[in-house]
mmCIF file of C-alpha atoms in Angstrom:
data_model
loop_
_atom_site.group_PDB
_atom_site.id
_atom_site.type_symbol
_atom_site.label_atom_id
_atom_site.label_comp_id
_atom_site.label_asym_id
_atom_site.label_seq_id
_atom_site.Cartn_x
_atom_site.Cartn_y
_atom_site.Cartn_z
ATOM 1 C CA UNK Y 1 10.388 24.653 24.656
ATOM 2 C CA UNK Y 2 6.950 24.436 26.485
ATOM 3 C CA UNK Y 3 3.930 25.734 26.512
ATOM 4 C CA UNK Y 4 2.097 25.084 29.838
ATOM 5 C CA UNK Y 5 -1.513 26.617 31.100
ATOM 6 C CA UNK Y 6 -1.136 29.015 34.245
ATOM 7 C CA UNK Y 7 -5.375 29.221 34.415
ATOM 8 C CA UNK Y 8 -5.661 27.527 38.132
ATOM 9 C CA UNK Y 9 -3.726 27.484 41.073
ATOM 10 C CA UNK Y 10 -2.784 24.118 40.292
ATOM 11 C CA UNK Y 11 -1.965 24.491 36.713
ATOM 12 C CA UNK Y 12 0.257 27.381 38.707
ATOM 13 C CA UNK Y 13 1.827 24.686 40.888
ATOM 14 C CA UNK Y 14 2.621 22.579 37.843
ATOM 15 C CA UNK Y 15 4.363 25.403 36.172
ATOM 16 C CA UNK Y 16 6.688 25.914 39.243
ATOM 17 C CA UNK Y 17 7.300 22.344 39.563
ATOM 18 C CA UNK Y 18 7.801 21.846 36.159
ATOM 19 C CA UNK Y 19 10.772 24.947 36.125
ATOM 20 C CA UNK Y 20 11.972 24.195 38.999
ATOM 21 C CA UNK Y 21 12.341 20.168 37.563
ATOM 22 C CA UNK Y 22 14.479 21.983 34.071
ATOM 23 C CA UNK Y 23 16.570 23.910 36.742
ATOM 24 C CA UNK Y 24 17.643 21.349 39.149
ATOM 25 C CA UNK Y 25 18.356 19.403 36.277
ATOM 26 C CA UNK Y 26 21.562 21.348 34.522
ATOM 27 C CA UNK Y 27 18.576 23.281 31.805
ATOM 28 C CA UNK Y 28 19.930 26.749 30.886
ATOM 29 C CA UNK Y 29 16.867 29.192 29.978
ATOM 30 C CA UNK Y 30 17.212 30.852 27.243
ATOM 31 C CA UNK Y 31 13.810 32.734 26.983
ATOM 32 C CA UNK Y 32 10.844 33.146 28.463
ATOM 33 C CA UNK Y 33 9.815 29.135 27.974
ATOM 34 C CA UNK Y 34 12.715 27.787 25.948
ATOM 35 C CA UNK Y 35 15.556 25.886 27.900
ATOM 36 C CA UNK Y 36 18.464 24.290 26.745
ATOM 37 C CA UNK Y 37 20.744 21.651 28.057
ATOM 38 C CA UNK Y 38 23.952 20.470 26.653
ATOM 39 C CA UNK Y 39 24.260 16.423 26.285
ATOM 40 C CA UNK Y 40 27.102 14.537 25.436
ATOM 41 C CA UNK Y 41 26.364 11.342 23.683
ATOM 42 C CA UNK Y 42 22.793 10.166 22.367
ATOM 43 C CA UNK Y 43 22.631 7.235 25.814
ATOM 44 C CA UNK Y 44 22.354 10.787 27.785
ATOM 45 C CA UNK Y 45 19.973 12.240 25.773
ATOM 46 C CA UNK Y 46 17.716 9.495 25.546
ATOM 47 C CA UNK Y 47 18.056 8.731 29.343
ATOM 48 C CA UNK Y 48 17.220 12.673 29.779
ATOM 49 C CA UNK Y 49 14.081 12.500 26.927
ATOM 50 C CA UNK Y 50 12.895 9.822 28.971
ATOM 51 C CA UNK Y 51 13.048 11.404 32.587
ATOM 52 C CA UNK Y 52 11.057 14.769 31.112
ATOM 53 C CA UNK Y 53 8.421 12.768 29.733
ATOM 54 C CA UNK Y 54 7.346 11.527 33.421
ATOM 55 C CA UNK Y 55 7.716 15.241 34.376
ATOM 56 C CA UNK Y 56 5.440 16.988 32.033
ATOM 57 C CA UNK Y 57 2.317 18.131 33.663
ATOM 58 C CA UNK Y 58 -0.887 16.604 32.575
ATOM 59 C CA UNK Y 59 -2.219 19.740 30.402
ATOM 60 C CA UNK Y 60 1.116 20.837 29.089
ATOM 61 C CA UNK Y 61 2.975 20.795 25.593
ATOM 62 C CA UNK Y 62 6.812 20.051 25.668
ATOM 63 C CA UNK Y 63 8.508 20.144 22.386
ATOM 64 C CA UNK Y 64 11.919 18.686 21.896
ATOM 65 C CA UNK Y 65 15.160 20.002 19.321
ATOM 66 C CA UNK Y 66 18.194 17.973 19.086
ATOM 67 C CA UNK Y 67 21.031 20.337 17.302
ATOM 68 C CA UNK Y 68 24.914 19.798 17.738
ATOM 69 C CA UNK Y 69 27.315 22.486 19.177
ATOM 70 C CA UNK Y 70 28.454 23.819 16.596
ATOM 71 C CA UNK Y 71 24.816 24.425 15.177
ATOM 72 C CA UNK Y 72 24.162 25.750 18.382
ATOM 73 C CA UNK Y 73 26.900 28.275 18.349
ATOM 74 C CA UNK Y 74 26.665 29.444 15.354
ATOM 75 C CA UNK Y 75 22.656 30.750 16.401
ATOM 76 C CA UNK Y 76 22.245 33.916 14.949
ATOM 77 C CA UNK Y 77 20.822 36.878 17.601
ATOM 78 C CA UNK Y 78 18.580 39.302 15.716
ATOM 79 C CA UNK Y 79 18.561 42.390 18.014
ATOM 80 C CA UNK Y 80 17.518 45.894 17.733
ATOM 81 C CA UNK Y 81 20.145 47.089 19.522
ATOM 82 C CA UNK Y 82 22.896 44.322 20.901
ATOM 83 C CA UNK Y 83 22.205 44.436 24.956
ATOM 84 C CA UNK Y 84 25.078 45.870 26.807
ATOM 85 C CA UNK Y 85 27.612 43.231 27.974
ATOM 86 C CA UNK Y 86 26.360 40.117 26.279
ATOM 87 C CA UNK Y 87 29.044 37.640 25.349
ATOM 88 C CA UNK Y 88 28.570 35.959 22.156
ATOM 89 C CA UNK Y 89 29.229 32.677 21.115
ATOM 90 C CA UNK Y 90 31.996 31.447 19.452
ATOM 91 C CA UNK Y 91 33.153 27.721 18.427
ATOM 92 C CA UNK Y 92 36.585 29.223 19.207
ATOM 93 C CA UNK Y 93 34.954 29.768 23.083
ATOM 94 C CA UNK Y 94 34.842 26.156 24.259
ATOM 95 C CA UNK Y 95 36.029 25.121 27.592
ATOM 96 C CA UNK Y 96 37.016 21.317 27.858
ATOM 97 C CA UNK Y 97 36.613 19.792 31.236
#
């Protein structure tokens, strides 16, 4: 997750870079400033901690949660009302390339 100023134009520019870095990298968002990627062995992850260090902009705060899979799908979703069509996630729903 990340918290990143959007005063400037350039701070603006950061942003966008910044994004467009989580994107073109395999991140999934999940809200508004909370991405997730799935990693499969801790080599990976620290290669992957150590490549979005050199990308966070200058004024920006990036903070960092390692969970497993199955902690991460069994995340509960607290909803008013459950959106129409969303899929949830089950350990049951894994697909094994």
């Amino acid at each position: 997750m990340f918290d990143l100023p959007v005063d400037t134009s350039r701070e603006r520019r950061a942003y966008r870079h910044f994004v467009k870095y989580l994107t073109n990298e395999g991140y999934v968002r999940i809200q508004y400033s909370i991405y997730s990627k799935l990693i499969f062995n801790r080599g990976t992850l620290l290669h992957q901690m150590n490549k979005l260090k050199r990308e966070v902009p200058l004024n920006g705060t990036v903070q960092t949660l390692t969970v497993t899979e199955k902690q991460f799908s069994e995340m509960a979703y607290l909803v008013g009302e459950a959106p129409q069509g969303m899929i949830g996630l089950r350990t049951d729903r894994v697909i094994e390339l």
